[in-house]
CSV table of N, CA, C and O in Angstrom, one decimal:
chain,number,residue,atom,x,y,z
A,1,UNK,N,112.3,-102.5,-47.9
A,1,UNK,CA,112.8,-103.2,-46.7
A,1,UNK,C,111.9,-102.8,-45.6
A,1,UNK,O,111.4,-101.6,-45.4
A,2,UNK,N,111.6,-103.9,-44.8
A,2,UNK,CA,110.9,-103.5,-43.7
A,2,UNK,C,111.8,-102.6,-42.6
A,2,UNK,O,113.0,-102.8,-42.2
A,3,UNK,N,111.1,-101.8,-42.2
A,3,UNK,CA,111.6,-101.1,-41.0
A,3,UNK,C,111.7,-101.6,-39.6
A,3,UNK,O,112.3,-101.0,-38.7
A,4,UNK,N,111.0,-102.9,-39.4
A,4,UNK,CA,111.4,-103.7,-38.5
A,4,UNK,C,112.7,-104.5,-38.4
A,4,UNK,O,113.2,-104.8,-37.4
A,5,UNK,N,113.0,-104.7,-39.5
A,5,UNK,CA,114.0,-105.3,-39.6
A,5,UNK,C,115.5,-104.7,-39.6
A,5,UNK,O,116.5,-105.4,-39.4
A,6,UNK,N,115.4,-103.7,-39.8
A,6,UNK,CA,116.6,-102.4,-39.4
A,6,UNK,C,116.8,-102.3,-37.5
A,6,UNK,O,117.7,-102.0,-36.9
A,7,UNK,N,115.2,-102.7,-37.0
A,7,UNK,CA,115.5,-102.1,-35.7
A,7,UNK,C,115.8,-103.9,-34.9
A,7,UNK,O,115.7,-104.1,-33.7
A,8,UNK,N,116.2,-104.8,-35.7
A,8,UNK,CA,116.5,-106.0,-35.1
A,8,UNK,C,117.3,-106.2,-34.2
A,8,UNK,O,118.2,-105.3,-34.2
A,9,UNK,N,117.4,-106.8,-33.5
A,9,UNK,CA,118.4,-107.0,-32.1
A,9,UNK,C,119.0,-108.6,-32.2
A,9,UNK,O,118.3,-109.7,-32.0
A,10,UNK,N,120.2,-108.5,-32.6
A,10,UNK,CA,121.2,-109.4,-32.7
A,10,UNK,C,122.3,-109.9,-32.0
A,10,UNK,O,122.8,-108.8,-31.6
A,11,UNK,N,123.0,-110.7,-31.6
A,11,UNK,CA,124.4,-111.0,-31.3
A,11,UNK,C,125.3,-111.0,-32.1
A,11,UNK,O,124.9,-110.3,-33.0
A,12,UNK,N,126.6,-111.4,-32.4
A,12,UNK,CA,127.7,-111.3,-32.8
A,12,UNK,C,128.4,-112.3,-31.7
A,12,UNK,O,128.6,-112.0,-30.5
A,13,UNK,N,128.8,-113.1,-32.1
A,13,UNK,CA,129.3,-114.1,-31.2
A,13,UNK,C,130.8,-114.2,-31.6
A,13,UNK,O,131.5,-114.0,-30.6
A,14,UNK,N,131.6,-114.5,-32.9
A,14,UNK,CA,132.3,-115.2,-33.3
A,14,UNK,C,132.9,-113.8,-34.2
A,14,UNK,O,132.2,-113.1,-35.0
A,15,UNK,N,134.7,-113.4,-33.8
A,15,UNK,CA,134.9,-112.4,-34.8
A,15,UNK,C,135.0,-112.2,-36.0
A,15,UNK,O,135.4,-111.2,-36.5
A,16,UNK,N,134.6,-113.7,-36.6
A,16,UNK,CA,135.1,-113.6,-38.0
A,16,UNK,C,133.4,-113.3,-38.5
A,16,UNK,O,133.2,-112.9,-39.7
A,17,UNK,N,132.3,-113.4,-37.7
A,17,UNK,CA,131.4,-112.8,-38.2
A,17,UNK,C,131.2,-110.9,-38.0
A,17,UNK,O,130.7,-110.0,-38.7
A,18,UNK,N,131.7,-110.9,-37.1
A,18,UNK,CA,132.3,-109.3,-36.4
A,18,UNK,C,133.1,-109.1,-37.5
A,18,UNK,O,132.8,-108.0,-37.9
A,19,UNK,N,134.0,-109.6,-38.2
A,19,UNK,CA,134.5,-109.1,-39.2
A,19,UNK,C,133.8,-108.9,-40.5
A,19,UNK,O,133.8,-107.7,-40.9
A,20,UNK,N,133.2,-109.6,-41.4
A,20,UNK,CA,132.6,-109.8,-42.1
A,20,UNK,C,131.1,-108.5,-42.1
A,20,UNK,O,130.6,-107.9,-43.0
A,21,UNK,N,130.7,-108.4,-40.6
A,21,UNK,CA,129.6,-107.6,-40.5
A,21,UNK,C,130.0,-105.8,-40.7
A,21,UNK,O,129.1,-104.9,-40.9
A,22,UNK,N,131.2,-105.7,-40.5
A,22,UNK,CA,131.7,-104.5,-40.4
A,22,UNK,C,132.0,-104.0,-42.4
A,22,UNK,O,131.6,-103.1,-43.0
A,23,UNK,N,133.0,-105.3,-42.8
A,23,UNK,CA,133.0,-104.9,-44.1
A,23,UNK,C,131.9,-104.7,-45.2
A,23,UNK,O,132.1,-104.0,-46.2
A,24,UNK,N,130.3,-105.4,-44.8
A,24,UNK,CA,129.3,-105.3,-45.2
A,24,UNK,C,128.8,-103.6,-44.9
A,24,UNK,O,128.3,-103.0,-45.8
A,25,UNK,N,129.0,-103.1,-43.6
A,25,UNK,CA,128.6,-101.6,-43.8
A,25,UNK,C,129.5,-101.1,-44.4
A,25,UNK,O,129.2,-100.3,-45.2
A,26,UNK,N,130.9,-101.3,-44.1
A,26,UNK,CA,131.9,-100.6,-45.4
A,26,UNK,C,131.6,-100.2,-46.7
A,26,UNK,O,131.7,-99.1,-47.3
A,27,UNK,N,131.2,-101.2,-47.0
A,27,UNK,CA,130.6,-101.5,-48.7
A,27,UNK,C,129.4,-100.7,-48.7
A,27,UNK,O,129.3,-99.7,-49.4
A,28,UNK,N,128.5,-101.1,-47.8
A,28,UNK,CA,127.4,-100.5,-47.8
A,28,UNK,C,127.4,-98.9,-48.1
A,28,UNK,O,126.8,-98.4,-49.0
A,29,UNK,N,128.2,-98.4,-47.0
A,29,UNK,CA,128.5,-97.2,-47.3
A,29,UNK,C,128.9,-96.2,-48.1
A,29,UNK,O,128.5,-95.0,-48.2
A,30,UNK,N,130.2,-97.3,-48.8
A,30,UNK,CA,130.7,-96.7,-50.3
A,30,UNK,C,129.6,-96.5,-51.1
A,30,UNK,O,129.3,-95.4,-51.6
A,31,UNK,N,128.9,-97.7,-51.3
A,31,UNK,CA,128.0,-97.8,-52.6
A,31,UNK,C,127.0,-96.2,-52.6
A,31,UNK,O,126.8,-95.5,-53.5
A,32,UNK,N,126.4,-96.1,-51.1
A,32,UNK,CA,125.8,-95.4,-50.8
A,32,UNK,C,126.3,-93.8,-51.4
A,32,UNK,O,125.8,-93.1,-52.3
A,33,UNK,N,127.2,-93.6,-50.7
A,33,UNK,CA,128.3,-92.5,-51.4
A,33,UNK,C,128.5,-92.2,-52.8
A,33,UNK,O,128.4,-91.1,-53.2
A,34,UNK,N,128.8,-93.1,-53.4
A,34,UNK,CA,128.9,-93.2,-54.9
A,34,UNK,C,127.5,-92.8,-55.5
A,34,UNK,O,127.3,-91.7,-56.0
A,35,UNK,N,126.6,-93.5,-55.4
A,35,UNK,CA,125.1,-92.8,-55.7
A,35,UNK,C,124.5,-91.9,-55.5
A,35,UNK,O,123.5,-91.4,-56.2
A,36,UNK,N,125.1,-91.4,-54.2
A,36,UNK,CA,124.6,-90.3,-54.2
A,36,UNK,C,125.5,-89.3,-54.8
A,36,UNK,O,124.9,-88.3,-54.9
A,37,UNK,N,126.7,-89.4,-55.2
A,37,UNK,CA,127.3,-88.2,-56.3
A,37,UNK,C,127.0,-88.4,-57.4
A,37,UNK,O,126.9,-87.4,-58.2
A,38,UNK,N,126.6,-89.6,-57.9
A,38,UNK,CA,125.8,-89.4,-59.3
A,38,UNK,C,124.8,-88.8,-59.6
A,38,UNK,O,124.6,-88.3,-60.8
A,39,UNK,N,123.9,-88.6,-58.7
A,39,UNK,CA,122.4,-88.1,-58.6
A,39,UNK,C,122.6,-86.8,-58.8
A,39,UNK,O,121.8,-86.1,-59.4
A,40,UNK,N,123.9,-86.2,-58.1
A,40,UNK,CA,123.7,-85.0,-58.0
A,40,UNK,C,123.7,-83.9,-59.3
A,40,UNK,O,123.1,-82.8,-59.3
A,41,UNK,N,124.4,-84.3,-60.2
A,41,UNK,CA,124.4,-84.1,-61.5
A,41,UNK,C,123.2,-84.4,-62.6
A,41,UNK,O,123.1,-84.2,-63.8
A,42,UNK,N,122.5,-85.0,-61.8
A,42,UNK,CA,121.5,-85.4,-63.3
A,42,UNK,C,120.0,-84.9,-63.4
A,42,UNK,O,118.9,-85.5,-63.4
A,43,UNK,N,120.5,-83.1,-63.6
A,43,UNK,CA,119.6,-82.2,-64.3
A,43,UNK,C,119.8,-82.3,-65.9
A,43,UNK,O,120.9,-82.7,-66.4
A,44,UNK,N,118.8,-82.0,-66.6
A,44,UNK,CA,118.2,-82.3,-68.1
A,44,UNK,C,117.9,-81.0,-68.7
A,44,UNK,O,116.7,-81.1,-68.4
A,45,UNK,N,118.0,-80.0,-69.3
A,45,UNK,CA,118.3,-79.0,-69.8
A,45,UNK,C,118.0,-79.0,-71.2
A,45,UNK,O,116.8,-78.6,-71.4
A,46,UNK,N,118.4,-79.3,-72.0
A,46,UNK,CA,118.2,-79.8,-73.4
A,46,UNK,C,117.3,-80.2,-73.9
A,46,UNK,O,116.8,-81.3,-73.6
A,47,UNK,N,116.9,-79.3,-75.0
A,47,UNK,CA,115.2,-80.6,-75.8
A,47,UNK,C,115.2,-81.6,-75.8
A,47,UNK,O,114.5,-82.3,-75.1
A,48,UNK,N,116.5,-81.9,-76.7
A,48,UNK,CA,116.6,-83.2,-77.4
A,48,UNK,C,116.9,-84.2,-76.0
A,48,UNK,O,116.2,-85.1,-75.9
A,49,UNK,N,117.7,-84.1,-75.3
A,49,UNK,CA,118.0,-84.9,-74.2
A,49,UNK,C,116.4,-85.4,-73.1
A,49,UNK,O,116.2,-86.5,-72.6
A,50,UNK,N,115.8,-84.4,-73.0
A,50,UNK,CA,114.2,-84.5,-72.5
A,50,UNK,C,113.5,-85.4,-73.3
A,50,UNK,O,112.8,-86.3,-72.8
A,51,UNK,N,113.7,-85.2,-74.7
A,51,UNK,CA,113.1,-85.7,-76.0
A,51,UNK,C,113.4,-87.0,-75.6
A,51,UNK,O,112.5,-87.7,-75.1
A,52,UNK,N,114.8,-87.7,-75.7
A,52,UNK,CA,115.3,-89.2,-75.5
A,52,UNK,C,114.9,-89.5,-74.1
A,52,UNK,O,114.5,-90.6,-73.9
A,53,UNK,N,115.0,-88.7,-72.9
A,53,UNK,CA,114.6,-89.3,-71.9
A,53,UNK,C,112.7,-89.9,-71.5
A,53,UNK,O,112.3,-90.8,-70.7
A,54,UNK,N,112.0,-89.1,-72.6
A,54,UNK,CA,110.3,-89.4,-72.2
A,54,UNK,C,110.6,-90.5,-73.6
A,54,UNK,O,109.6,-91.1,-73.7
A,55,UNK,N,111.6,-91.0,-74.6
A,55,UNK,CA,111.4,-92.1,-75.5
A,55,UNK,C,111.9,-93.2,-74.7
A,55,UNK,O,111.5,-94.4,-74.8
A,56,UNK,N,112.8,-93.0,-73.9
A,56,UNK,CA,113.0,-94.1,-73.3
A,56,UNK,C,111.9,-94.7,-72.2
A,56,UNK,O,111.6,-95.9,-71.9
A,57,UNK,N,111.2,-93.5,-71.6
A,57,UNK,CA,110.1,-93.7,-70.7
A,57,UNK,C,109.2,-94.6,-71.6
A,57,UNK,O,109.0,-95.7,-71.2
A,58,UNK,N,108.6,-94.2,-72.7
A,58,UNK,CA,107.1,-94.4,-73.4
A,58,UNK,C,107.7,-96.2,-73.9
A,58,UNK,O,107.0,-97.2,-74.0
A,59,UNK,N,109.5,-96.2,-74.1
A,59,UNK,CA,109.7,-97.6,-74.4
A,59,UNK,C,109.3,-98.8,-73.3
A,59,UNK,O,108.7,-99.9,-73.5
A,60,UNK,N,109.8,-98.3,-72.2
A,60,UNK,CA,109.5,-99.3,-71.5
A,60,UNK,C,107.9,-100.2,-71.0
A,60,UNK,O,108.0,-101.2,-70.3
């Protein structure tokens, strides 16, 4: 994503778009949240598990 476009300057005219824009960062947010607690757990330790993660690399 461009970083210009984060720094855009908009209106909101109408609240059912004021509404809709708000539940979009909602979401945004969750999703954001969620991913980042997944990440936080995914150290690799194990041969075999290292083993399957570079077979899956060399697969693609």
């Amino acid at each position: 994503m461009a970083t210009s476009s984060i720094f855009a300057n908009f209106n909101i005219t109408d609240s059912v778009k004021a509404e809709n824009f708000v539940n979009a960062l909602d979401i945004s947010a969750t999703e954001s949240q969620k991913k980042q607690e997944k990440e936080k757990g995914s150290f690799i330790e194990l041969p075999s598990e290292i083993k399957a993660l570079w077979k899956k690399r060399k697969d693609r």
